[in-house]
Tab-separated table of C-alpha atoms in Angstrom:
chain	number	residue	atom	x	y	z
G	1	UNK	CA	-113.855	-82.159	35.758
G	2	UNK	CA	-114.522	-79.580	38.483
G	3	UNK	CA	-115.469	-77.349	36.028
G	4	UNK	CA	-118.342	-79.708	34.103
G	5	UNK	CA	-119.661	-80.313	38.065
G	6	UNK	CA	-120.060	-76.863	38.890
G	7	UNK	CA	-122.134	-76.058	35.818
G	8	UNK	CA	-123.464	-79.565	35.356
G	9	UNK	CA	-121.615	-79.484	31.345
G	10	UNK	CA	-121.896	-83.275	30.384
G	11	UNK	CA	-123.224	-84.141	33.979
G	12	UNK	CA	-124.992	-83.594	36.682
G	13	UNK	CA	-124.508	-80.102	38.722
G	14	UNK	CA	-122.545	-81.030	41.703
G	15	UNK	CA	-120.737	-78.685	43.856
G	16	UNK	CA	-119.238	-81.024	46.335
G	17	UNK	CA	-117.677	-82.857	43.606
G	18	UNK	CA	-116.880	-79.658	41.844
G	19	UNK	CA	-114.783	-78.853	44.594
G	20	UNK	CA	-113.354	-81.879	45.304
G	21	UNK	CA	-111.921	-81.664	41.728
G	22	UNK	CA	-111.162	-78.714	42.025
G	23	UNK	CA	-108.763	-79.128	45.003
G	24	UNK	CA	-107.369	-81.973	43.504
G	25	UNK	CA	-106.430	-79.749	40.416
G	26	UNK	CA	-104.919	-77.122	43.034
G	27	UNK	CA	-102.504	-79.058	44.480
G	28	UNK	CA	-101.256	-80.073	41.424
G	29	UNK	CA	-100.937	-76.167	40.530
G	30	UNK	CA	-103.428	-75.912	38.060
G	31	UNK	CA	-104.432	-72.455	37.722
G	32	UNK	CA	-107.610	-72.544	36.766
G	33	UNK	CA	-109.062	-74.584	39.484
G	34	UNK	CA	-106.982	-72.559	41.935
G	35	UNK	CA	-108.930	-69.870	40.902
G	36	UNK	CA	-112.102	-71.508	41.198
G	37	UNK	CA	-111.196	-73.142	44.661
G	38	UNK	CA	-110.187	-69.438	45.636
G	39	UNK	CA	-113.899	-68.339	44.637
G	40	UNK	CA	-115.608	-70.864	46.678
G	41	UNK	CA	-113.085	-69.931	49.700
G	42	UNK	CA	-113.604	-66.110	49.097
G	43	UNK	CA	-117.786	-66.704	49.129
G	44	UNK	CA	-118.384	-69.066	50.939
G	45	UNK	CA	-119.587	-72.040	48.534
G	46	UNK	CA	-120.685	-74.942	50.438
G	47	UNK	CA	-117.318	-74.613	52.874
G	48	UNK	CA	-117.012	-72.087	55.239
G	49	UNK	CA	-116.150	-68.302	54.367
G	50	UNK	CA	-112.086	-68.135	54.413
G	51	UNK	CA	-110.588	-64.625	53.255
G	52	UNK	CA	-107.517	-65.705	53.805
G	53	UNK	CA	-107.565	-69.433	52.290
G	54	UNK	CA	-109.043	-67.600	49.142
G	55	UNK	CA	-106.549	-64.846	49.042
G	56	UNK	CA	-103.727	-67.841	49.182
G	57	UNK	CA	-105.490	-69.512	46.746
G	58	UNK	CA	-105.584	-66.066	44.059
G	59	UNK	CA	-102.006	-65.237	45.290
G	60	UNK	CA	-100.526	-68.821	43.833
G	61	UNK	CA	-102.836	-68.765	40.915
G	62	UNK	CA	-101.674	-65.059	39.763
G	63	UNK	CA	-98.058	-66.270	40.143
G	64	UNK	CA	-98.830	-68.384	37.371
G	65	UNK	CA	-100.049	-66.342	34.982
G	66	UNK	CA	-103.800	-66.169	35.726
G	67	UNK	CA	-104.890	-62.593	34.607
G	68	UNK	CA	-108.074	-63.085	36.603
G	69	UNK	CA	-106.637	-64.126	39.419
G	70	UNK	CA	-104.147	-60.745	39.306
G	71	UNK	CA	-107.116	-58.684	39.605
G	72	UNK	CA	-108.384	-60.450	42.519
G	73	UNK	CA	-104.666	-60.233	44.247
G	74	UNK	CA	-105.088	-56.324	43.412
G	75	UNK	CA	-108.750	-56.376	44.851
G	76	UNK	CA	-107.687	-57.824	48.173
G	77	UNK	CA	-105.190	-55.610	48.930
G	78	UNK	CA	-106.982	-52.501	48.113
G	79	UNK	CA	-109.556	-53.422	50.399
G	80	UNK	CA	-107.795	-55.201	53.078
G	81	UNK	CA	-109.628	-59.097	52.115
G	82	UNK	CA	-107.512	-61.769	53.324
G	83	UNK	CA	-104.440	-59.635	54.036
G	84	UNK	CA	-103.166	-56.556	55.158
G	85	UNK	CA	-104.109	-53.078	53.141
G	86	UNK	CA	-101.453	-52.322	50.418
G	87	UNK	CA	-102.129	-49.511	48.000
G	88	UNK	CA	-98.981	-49.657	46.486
G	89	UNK	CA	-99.016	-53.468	45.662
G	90	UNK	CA	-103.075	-53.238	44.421
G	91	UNK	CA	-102.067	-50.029	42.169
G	92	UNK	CA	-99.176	-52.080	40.495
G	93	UNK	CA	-101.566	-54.803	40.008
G	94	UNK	CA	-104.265	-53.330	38.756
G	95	UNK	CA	-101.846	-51.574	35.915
G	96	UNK	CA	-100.505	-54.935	34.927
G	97	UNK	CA	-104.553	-56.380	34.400
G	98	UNK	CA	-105.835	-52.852	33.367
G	99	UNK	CA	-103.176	-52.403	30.542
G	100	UNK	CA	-104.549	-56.296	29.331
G	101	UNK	CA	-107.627	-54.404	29.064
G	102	UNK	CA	-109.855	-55.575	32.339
G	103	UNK	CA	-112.278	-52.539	32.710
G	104	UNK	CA	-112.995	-53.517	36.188
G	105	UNK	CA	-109.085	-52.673	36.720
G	106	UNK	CA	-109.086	-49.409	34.657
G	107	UNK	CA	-112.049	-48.278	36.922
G	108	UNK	CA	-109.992	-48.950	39.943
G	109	UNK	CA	-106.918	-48.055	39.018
G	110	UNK	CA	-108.844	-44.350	37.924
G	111	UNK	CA	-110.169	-44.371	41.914
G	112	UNK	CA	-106.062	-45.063	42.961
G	113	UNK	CA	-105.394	-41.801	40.906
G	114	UNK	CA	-108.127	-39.687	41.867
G	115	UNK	CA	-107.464	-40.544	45.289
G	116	UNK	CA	-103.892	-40.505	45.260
G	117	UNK	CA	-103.824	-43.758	46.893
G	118	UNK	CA	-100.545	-46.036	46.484
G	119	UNK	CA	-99.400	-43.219	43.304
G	120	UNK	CA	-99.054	-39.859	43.062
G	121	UNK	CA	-102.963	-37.697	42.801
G	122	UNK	CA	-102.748	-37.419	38.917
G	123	UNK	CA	-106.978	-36.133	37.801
G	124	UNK	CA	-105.425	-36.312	34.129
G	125	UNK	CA	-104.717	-40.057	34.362
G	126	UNK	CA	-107.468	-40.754	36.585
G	127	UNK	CA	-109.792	-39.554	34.140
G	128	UNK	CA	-107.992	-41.230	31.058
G	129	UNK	CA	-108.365	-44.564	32.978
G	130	UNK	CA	-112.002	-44.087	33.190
G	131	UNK	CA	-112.546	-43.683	29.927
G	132	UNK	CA	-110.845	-46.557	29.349
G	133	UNK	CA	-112.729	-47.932	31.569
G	134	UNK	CA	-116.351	-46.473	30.049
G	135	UNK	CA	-115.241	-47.791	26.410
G	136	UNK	CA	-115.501	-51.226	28.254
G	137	UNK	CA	-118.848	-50.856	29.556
G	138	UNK	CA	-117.843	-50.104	33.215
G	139	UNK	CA	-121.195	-48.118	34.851
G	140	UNK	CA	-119.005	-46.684	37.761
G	141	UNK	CA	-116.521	-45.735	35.329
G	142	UNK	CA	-118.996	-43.933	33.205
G	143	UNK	CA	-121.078	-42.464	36.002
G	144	UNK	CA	-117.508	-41.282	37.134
G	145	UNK	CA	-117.387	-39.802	34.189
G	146	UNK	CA	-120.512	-38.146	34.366
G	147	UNK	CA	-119.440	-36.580	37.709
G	148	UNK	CA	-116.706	-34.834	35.844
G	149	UNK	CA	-118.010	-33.514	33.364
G	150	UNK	CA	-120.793	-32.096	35.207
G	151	UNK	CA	-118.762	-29.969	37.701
G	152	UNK	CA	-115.561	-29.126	35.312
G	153	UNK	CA	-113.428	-30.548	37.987
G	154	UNK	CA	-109.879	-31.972	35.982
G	155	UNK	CA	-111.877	-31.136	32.767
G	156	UNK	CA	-113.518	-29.085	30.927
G	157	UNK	CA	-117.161	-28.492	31.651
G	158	UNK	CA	-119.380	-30.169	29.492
G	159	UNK	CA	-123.221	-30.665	30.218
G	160	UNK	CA	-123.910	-32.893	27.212
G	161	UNK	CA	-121.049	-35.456	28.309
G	162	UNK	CA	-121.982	-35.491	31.283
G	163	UNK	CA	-125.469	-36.242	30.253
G	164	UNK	CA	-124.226	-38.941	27.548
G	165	UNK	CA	-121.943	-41.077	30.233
G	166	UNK	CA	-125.026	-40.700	32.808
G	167	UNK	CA	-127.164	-41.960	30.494
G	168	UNK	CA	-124.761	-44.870	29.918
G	169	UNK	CA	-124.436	-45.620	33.198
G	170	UNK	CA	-127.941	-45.531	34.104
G	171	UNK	CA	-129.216	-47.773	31.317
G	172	UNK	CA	-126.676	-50.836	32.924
G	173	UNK	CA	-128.482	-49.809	36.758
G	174	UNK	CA	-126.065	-47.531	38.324
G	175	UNK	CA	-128.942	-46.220	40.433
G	176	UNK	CA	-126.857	-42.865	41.401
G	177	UNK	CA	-126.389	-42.163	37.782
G	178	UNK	CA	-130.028	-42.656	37.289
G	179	UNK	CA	-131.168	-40.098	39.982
G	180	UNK	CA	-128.312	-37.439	38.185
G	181	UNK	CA	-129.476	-38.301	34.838
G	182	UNK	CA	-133.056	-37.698	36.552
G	183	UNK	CA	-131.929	-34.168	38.030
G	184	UNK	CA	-130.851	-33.560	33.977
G	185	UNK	CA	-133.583	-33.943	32.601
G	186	UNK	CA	-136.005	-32.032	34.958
G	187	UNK	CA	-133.239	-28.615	35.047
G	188	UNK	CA	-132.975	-29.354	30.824
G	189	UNK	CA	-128.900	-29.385	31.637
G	190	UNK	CA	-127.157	-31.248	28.655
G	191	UNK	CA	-130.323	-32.124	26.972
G	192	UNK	CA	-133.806	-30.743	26.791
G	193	UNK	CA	-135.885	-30.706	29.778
G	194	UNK	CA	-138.620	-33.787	30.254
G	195	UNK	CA	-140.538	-34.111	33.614
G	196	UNK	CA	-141.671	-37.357	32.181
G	197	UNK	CA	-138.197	-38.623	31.720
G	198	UNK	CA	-136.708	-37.084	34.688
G	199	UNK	CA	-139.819	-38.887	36.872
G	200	UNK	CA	-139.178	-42.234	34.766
G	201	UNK	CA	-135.415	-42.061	35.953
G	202	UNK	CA	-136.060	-41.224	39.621
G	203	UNK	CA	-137.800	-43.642	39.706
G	204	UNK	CA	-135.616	-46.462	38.283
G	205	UNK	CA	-133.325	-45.126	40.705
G	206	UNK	CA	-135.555	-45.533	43.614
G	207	UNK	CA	-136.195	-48.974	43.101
G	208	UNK	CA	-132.494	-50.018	42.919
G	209	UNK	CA	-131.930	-49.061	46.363
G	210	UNK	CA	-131.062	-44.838	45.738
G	211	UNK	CA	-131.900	-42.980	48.855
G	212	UNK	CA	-131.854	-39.337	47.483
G	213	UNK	CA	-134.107	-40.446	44.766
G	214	UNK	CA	-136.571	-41.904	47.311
G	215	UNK	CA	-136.428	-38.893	49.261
């Protein structure tokens, strides 16, 4: 019933009843609508912002199975949201939802690699979890990607990938992969040089927000 509110499926959209539902559901350790209470909590959705509530929320939620909600657990304590910092405790997360197949967990879980942060610095896995990550449609994960294969580090140099996972990444917005895939095209690195292209790409990346390409 929250659900139908929040999208207005059957009924009319209403949030306050959404979440009234919603909570109901919660208590009663429904998963799904702990989730969705956690979202409103986390962003602020007609009730005031609570980090903490939300993280509470995704904690009890995960320990029930939610997949979803797992990521979110992992999020949080990778970035310190609702709780305390914990590298080690968003790495073993993320594994358990990236090996499901979430790509926004493969992306992250190739940062916790590359960084050595919560595991052991491993390049080699890093960059196998991007690509798992890239075969899923992530942009960072492609643009990452990109990154290595352009300067050979943990890899083998290789111009044209680079240029193929830019060009990925820059045709879903990833505004930094746009002003790379720009640079490219106007030095003819990976494919053939196109001052028309390279212009057209700098540009794209200007208006989403990229500083070097506005410079």
């Amino acid at each position: 019933l929250g659900y139908c509110y929040e999208y207005g499926i059957g009924i009319e959209n209403d949030v306050n009843k959404s979440f009234h539902w919603y909570s109901e559901a919660a208590k009663n350790e429904n998963k799904a609508a702990q989730y969705n209470l956690a979202r409103y909590y986390e962003n602020g959705i007609f009730i005031e912002k609570d980090e903490t509530k939300a993280f509470e929320l995704y904690k009890r939620s995960a320990e029930h199975g939610y997949l979803d909600a797992r990521y979110k657990i992992a999020y949080f304590y990778n970035n310190g949201i609702g709780t305390k910092v914990d590298k080690e405790k968003a790495f073993k997360l993320f594994y358990e939802v990236a090996e499901k197949g979430n790509e926004f967990a493969q992306n992250n879980l190739g940062i916790l690699y590359e960084r050595g942060e919560g595991i052991e610095k491993d390049l080699n896995e890093a960059i196998y979890w991007y690509n798992k990550a890239a075969e899923n449609g992530n942009e960072i994960a492609q643009y990452n990607l990109g990154k290595y294969y352009e300067s050979g580090i943990g890899i083998k140099k290789d111009e044209v990938k680079a240029f193929e996972f830019y060009k990925k990444s820059a045709e879903r917005e990833h505004s930094f992969a746009q002003n790379n895939l720009g640079i490219l095209y106007l030095k003819g690195e990976g494919t053939k040089k196109d001052l028309e292209k390279a212009i057209y790409w700098f540009t794209k990346a200007a208006e989403n927000g990229n500083e070097v390409a506005q410079y």
